[in-house]
Tab-separated table of C-alpha atoms in Angstrom:
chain	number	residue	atom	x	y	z
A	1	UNK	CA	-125.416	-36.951	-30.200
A	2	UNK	CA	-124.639	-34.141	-27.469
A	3	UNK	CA	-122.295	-31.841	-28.838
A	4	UNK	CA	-120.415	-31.031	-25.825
A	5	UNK	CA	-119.662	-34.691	-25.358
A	6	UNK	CA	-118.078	-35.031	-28.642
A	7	UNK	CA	-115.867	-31.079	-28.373
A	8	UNK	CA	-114.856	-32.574	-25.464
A	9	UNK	CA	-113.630	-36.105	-26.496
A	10	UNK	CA	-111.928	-34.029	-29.430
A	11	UNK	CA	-110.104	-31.425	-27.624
A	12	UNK	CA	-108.987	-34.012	-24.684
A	13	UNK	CA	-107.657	-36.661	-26.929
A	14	UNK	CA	-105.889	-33.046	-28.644
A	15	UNK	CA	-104.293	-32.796	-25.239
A	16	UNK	CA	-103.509	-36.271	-24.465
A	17	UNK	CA	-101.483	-36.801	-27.963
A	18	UNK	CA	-99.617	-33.441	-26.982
A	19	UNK	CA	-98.932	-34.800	-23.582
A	20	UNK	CA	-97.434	-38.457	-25.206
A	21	UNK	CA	-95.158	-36.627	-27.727
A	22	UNK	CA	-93.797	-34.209	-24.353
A	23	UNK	CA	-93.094	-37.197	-22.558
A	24	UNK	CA	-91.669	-39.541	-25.830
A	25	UNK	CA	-89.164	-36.291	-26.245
A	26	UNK	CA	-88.639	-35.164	-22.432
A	27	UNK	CA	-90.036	-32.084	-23.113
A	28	UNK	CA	-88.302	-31.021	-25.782
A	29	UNK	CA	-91.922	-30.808	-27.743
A	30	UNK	CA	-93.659	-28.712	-25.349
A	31	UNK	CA	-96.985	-29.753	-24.848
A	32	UNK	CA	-98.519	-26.523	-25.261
A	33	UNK	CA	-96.817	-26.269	-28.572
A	34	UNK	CA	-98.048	-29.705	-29.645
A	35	UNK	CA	-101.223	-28.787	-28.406
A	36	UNK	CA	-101.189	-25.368	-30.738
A	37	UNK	CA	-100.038	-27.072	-33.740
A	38	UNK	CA	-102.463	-29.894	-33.882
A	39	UNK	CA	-105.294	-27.542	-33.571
A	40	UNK	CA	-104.164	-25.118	-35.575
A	41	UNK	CA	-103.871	-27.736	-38.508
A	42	UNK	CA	-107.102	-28.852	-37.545
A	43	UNK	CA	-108.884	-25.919	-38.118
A	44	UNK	CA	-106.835	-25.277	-41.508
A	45	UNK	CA	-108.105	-28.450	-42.563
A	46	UNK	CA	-111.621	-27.857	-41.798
A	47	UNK	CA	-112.717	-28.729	-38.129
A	48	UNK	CA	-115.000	-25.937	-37.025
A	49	UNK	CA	-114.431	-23.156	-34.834
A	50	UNK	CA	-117.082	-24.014	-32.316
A	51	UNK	CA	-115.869	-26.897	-31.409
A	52	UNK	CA	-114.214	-24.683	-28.301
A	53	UNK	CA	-117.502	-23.295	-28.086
A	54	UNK	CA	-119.118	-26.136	-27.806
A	55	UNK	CA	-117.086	-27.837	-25.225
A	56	UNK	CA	-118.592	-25.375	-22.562
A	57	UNK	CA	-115.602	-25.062	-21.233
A	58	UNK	CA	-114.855	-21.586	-21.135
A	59	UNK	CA	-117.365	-20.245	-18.600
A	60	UNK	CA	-115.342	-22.436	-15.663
A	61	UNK	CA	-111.791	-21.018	-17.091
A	62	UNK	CA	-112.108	-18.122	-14.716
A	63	UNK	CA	-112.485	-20.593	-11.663
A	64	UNK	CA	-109.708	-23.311	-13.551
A	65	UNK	CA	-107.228	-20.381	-13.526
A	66	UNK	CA	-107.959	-19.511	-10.132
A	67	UNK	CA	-107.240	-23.408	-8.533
A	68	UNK	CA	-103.964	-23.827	-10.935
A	69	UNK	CA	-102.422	-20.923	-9.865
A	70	UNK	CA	-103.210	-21.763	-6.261
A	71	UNK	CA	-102.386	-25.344	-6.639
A	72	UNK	CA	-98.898	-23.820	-8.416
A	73	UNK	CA	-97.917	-21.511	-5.534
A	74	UNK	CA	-98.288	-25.128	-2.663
A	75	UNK	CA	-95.403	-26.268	-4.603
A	76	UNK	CA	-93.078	-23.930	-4.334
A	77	UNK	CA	-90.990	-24.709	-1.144
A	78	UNK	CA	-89.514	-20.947	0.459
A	79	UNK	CA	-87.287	-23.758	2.169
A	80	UNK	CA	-85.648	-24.588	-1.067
A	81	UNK	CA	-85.496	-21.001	-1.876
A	82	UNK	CA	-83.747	-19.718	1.207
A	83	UNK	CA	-81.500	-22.197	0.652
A	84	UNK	CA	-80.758	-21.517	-3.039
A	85	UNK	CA	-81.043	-18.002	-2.230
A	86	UNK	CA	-78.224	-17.298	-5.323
A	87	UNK	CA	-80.513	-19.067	-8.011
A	88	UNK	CA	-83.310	-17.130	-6.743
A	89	UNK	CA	-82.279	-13.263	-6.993
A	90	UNK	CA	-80.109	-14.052	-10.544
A	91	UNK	CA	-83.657	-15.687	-11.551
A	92	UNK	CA	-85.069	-12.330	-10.543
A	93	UNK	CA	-82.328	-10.313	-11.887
A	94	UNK	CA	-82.457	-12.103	-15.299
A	95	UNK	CA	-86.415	-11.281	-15.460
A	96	UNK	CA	-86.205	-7.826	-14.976
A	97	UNK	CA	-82.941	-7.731	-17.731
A	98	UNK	CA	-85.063	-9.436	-20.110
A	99	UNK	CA	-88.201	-7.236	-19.665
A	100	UNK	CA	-86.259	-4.156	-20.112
A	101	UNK	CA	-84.149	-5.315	-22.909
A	102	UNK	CA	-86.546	-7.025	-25.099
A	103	UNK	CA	-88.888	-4.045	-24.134
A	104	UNK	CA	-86.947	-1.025	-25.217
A	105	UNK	CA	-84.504	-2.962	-27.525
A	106	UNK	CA	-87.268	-5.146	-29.814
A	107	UNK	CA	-89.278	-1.541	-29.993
A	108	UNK	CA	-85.998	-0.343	-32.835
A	109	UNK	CA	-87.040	-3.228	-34.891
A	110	UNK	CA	-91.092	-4.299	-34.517
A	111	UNK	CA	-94.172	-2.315	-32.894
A	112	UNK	CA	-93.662	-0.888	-29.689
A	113	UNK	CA	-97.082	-2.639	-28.346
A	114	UNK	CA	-96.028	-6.496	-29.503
A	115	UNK	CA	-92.137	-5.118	-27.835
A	116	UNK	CA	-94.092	-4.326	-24.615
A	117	UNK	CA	-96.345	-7.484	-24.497
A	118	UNK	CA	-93.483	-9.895	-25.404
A	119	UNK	CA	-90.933	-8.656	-22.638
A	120	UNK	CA	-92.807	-10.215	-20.072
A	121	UNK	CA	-94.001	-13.523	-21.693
A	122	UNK	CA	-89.768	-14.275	-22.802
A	123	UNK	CA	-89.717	-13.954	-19.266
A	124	UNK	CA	-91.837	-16.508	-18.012
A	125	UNK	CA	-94.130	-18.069	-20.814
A	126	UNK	CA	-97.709	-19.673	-20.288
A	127	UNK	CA	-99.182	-17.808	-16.809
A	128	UNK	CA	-97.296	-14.016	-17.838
A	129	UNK	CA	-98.955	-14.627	-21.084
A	130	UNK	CA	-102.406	-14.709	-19.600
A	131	UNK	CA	-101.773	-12.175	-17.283
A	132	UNK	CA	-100.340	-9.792	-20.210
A	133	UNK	CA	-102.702	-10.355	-23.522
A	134	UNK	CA	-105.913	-8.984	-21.380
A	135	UNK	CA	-105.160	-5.624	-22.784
A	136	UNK	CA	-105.006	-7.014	-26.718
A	137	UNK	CA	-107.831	-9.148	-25.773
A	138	UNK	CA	-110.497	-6.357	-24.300
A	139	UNK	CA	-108.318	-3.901	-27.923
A	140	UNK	CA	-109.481	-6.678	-30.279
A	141	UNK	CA	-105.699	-7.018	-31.850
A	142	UNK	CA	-106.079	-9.845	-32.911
A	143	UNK	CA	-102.423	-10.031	-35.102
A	144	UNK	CA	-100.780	-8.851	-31.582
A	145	UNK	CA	-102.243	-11.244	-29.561
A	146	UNK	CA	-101.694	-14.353	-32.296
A	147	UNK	CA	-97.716	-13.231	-32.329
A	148	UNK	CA	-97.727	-13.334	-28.146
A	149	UNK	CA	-99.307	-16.761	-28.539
A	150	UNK	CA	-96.555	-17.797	-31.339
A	151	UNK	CA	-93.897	-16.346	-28.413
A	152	UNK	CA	-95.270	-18.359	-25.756
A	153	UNK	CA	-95.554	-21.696	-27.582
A	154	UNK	CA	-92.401	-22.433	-29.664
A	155	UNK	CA	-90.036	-20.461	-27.002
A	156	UNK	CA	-88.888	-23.807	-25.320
A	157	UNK	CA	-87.811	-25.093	-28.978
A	158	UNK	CA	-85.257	-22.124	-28.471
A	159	UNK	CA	-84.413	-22.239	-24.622
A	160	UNK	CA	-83.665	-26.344	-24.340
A	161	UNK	CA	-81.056	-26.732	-26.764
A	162	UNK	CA	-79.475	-23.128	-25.528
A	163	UNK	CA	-80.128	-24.253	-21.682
A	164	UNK	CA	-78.513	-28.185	-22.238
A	165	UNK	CA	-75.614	-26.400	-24.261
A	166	UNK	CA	-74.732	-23.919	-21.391
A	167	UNK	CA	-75.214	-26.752	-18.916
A	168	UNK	CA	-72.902	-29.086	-20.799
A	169	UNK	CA	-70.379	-26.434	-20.945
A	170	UNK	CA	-71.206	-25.521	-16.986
A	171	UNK	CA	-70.835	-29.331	-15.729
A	172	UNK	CA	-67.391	-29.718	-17.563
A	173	UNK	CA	-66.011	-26.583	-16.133
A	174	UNK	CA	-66.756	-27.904	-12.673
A	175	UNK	CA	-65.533	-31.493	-13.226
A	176	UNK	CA	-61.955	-29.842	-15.120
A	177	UNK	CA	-62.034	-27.458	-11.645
A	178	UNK	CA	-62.740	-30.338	-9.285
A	179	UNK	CA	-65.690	-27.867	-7.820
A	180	UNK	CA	-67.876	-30.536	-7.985
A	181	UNK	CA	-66.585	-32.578	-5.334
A	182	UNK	CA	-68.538	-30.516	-2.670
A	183	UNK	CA	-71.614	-31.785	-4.586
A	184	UNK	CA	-70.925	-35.552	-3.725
A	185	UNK	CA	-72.555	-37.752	-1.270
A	186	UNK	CA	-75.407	-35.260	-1.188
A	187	UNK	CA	-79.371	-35.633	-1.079
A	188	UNK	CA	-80.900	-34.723	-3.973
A	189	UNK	CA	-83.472	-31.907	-3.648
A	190	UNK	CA	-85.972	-32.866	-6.367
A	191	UNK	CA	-88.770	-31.113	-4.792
A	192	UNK	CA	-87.711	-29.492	-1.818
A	193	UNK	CA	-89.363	-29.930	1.929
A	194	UNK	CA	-91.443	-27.331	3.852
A	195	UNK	CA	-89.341	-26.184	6.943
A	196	UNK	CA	-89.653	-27.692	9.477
A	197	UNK	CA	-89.677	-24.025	11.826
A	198	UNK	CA	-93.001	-23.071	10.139
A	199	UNK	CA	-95.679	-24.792	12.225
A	200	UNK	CA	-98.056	-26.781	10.726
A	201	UNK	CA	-101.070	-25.592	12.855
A	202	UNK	CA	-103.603	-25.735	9.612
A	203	UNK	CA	-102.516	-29.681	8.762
A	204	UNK	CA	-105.297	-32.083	8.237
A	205	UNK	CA	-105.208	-35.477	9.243
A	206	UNK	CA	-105.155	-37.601	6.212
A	207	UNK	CA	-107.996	-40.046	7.039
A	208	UNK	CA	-109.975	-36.733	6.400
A	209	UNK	CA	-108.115	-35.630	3.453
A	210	UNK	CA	-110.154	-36.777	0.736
A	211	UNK	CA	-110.350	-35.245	-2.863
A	212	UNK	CA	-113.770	-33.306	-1.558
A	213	UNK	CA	-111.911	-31.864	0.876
A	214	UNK	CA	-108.438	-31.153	-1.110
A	215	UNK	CA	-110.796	-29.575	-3.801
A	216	UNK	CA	-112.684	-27.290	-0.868
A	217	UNK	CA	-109.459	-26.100	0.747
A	218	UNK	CA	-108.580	-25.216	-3.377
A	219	UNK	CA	-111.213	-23.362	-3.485
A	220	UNK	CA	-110.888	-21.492	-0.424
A	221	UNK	CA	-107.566	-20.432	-0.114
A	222	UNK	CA	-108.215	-19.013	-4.636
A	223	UNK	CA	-111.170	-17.042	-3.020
A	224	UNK	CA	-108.993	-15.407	-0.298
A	225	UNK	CA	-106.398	-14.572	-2.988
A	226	UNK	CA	-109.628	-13.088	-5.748
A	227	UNK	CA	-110.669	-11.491	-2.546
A	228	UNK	CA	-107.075	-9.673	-2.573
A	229	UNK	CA	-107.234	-8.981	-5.670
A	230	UNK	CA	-110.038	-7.073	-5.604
A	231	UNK	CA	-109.141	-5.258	-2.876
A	232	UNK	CA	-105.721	-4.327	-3.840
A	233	UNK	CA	-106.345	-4.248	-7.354
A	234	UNK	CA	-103.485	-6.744	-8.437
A	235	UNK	CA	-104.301	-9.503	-10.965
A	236	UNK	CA	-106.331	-12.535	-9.742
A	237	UNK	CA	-103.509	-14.741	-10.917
A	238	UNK	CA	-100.736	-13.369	-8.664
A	239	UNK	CA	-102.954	-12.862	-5.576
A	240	UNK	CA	-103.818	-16.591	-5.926
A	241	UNK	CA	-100.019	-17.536	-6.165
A	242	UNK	CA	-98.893	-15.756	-3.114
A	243	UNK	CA	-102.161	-17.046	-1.591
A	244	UNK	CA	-101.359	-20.800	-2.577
A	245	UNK	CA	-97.486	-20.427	-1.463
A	246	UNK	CA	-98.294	-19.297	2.486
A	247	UNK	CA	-101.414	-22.012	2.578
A	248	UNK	CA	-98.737	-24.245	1.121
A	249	UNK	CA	-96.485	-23.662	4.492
A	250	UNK	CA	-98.767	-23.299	6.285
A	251	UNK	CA	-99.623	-27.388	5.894
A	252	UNK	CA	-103.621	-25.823	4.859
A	253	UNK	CA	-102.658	-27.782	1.111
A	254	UNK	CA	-100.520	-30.241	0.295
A	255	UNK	CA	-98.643	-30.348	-2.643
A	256	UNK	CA	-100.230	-31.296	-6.169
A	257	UNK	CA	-103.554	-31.464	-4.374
A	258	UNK	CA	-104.980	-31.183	-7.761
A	259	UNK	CA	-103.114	-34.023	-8.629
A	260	UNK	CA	-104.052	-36.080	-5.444
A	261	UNK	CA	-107.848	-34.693	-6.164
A	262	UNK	CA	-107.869	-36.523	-9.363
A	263	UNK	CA	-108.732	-33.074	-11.308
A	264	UNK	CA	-105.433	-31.415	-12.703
A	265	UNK	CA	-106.049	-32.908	-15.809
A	266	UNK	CA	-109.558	-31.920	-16.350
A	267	UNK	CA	-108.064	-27.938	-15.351
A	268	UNK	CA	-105.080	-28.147	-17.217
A	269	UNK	CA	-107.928	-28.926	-20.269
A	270	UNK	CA	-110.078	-26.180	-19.499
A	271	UNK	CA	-106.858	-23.609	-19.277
A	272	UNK	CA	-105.325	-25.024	-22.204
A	273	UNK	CA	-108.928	-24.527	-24.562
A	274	UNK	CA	-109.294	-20.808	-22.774
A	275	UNK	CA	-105.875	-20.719	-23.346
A	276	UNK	CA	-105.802	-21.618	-27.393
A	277	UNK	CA	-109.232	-19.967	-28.228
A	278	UNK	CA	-107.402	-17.309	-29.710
A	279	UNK	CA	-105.589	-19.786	-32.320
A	280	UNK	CA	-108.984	-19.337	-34.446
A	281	UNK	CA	-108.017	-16.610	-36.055
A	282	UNK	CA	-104.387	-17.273	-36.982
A	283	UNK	CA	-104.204	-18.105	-40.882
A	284	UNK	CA	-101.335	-19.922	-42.559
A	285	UNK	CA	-100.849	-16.443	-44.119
A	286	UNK	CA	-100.733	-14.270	-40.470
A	287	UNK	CA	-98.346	-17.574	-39.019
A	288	UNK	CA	-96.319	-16.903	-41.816
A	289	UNK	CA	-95.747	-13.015	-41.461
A	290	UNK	CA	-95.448	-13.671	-37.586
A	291	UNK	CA	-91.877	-15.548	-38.190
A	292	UNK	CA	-89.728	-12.643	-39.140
A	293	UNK	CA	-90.819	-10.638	-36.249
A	294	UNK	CA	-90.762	-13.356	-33.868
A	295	UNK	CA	-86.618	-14.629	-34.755
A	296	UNK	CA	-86.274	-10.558	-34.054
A	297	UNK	CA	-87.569	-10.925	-30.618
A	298	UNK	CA	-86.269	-13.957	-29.652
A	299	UNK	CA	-82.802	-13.464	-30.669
A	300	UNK	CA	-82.750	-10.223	-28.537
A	301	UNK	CA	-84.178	-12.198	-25.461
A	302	UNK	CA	-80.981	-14.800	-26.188
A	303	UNK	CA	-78.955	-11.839	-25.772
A	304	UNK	CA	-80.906	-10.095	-22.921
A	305	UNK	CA	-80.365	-13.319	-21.059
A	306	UNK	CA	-76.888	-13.686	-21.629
A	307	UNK	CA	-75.917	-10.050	-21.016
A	308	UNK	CA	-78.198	-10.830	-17.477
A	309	UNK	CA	-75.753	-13.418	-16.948
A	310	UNK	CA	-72.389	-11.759	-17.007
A	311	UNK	CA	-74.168	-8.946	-14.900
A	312	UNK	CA	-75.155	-12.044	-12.317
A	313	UNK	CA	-71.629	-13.355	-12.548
A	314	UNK	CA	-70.558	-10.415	-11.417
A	315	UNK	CA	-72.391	-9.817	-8.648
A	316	UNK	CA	-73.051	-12.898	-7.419
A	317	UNK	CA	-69.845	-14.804	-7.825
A	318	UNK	CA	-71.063	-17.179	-10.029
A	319	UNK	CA	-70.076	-18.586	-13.260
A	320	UNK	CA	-71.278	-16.933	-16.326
A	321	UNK	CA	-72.635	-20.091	-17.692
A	322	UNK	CA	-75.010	-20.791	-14.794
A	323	UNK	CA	-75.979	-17.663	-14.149
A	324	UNK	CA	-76.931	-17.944	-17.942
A	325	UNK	CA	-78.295	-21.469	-17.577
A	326	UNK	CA	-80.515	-20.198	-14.815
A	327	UNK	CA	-81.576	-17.112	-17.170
A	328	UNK	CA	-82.593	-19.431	-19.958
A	329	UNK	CA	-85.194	-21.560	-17.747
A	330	UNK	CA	-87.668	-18.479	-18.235
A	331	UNK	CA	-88.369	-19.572	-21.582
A	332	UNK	CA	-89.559	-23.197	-20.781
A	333	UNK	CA	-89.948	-23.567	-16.974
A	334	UNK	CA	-90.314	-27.224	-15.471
A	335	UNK	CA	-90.456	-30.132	-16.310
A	336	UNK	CA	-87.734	-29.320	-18.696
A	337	UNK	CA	-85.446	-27.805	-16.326
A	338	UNK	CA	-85.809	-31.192	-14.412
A	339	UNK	CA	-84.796	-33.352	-18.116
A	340	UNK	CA	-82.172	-30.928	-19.226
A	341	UNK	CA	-80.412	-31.475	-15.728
A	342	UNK	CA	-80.683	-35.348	-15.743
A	343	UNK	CA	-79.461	-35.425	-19.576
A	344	UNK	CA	-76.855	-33.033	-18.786
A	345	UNK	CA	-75.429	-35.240	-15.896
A	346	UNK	CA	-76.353	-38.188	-18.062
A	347	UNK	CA	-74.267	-36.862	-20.793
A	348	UNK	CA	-70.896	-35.470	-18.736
A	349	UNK	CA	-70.845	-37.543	-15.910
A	350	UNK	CA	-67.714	-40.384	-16.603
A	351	UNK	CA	-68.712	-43.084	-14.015
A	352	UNK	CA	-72.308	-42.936	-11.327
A	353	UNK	CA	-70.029	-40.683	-8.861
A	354	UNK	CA	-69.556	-38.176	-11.113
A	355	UNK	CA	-73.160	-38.425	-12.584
A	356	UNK	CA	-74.702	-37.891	-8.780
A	357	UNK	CA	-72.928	-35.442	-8.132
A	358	UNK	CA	-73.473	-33.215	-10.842
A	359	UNK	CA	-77.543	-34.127	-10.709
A	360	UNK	CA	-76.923	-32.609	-7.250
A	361	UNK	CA	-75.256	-29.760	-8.677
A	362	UNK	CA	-77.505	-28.458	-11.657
A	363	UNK	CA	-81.025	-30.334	-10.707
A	364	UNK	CA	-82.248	-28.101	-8.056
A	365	UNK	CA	-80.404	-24.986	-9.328
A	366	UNK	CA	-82.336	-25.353	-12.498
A	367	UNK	CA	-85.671	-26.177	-10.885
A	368	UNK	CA	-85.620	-23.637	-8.640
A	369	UNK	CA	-84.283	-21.346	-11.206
A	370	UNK	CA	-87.758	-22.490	-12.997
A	371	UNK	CA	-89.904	-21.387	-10.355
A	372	UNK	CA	-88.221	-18.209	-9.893
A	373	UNK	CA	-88.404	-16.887	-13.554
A	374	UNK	CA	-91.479	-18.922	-14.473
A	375	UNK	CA	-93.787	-19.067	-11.459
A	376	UNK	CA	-92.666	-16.217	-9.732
A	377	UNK	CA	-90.316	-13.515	-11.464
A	378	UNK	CA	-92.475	-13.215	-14.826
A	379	UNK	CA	-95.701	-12.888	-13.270
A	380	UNK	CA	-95.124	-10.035	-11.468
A	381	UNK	CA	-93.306	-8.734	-14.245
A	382	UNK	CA	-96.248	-9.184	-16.231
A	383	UNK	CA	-98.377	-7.466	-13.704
A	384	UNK	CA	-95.986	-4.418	-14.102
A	385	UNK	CA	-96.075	-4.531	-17.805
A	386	UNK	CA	-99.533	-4.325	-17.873
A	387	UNK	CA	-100.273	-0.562	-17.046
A	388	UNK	CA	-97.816	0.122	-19.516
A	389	UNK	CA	-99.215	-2.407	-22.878
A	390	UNK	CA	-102.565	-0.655	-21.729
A	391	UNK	CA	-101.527	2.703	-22.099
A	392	UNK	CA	-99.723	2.015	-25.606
A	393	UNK	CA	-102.968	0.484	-26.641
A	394	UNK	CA	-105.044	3.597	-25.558
């Protein structure tokens, strides 16, 4: 029997079980963290390494990476973000807090190289990851790059219960205020919508919008943004962003065209295996020596986040707990910032007036307090960070 056929069948049905447990606990068991423990216990209990190998999957990452991060950068509305301009720049803020914090403070306590790498990825998580462990990759450190991987997965187990605690806390102070009756009888914002000044000259019909042709424009617009990249001599995966966010208004792709294409899932595969190759060579022994240095770390991104929040307060007249509650989002991103909102309202909401209006309130602060840290904020970061991991390294 074809090998490929059956790595694949393995490491999808890997996937889909992580998927079933994110959506059974609304996200509070990150996928990619399912993901990593399943196949980490796999290979502990004898599955062999070239099963990743043998799924073929890792020549098309390269072009996988390219269309995600362009399909990522059509859903981010710069409506939504003019609009919660506040969310956006303490998002910002809070990145750069964190990176220098976590950078210069974790150095006191654990190598200055796994301080460096792990500023950016606190951040953000998954997409700062891959743009910062290409130095540790092309070094060979293979105990670095295991500990950024250990960072990236199990931060969410940290950030959700801190992010629904803050929120709890935020959504009571603004019932007890009687702030939150400016946030009634509103629409709610789940996704945002492209302004309607930006003219859609680039739209295409949708009798002619087929998955070929979704797939095509994909392609194109990650080529223009590689193209950039070369040229400019940023990373691939922030060229393709920016790329994906102007076709995006642009009307040249719709949103979730991957989706709508019928092919996230089979990308989101291929990223997750290029994504997880490194788990090979983490031992029960290295996983074990990785947890002292990895409470150190994330403890002083907890308090890099909340000192970024008193800062924000500050300056942007806003409370303390949501400028800390937007902080927090950079260590799981959506769709949890979307489930912490709705449980949050869920939770303090008294009757379904009070529950609307606070889903008005703290679901598209938090979501677009997502994309700023997550999709936006930590990769440049991580682009920044870069230069410097490299130089530590040399």
């Amino acid at each position: 029997m074809n090998q490929s056929l059956i790595a694949f069948v393995i490491l999808a049905a890997m996937l889909a079980a992580s998927d079933l447990l994110a959506v059974k606990s609304k996200a509070i068991l990150d996928s990619m963290l399912t993901f990593s423990v399943i196949l980490c216990v796999a290979f502990w209990l004898g599955m062999p390494y070239s099963v990743i190998e043998a799924s073929n999957f890792l020549p098309f990452a390269y072009v996988a990476l390219a269309l995600m991060l362009t399909n990522m950068g059509s859903n981010i509305s710069l409506n939504q973000f003019y609009r919660e301009w506040k969310t956006v720049c303490i998002g910002f803020v809070q990145v750069v807090v964190i990176c220098v914090v976590v950078y210069w403070g974790g150095s006191l306590f654990v190598d200055k190289t796994v301080a460096c790498a792990s500023a950016p990825i606190i951040a953000g998580g998954f997409v700062a990851y891959l743009v910062i462990v290409e130095p540790l990759i092309k070094a060979g450190m293979q105990e670095a790059l295991s500990f950024c991987l250990l960072l990236m997965i199990a931060q969410s187990l940290i950030g959700i219960p801190i992010a629904s605690a803050l929120a709890k806390r935020e959504a009571k102070r603004m019932l007890f205020s009687g702030e939150i009756e400016m946030y009634r009888n509103m629409d709610l914002m789940k996704e945002g919508v492209p302004s309607a000044k930006l003219k859609k000259f680039l739209l295409v019909p949708e009798k002619y919008n087929k998955p070929s042709l979704m797939l095509t424009k994909l392609g194109i617009v990650a080529v223009v943004g590689v193209t950039v990249s070369n040229l400019t001599g940023v990373n691939f995966l922030i060229c393709c962003l920016i790329m994906g966010v102007l076709a995006g208004q642009l009307g040249f792709l719709e949103k979730n065209s991957l989706n709508k294409a019928g092919a996230e899932g089979l990308v989101m595969l291929i990223v997750t295996v290029y994504t997880f190759e490194s788990v090979v060579g983490i031992t029960p022994e290295l996983f074990v020596s990785l947890l002292q240095p990895f409470v150190i770390i994330m403890a002083i991104g907890v308090i890099a986040i909340l000192v970024g929040g008193f800062l924000c307060s500050r300056i942007f007249k806003v409370s303390f707990l949501m400028a800390s509650s937007i902080g927090i989002t950079a260590l799981f991103g959506f769709p949890a910032t979307y489930y912490v909102a709705m449980e949050v309202a869920e939770t303090c909401g008294k009757n379904e007036a009070e529950k609307e209006a606070l889903e008005n309130y703290l679901v598209t602060k938090l979501m677009v307090a997502g994309f700023a840290t997550v999709s936006v904020g930590s990769i440049v970061a991580a682009s920044v960070m870069v230069p410097v991991l490299a130089s530590l390294i040399t």
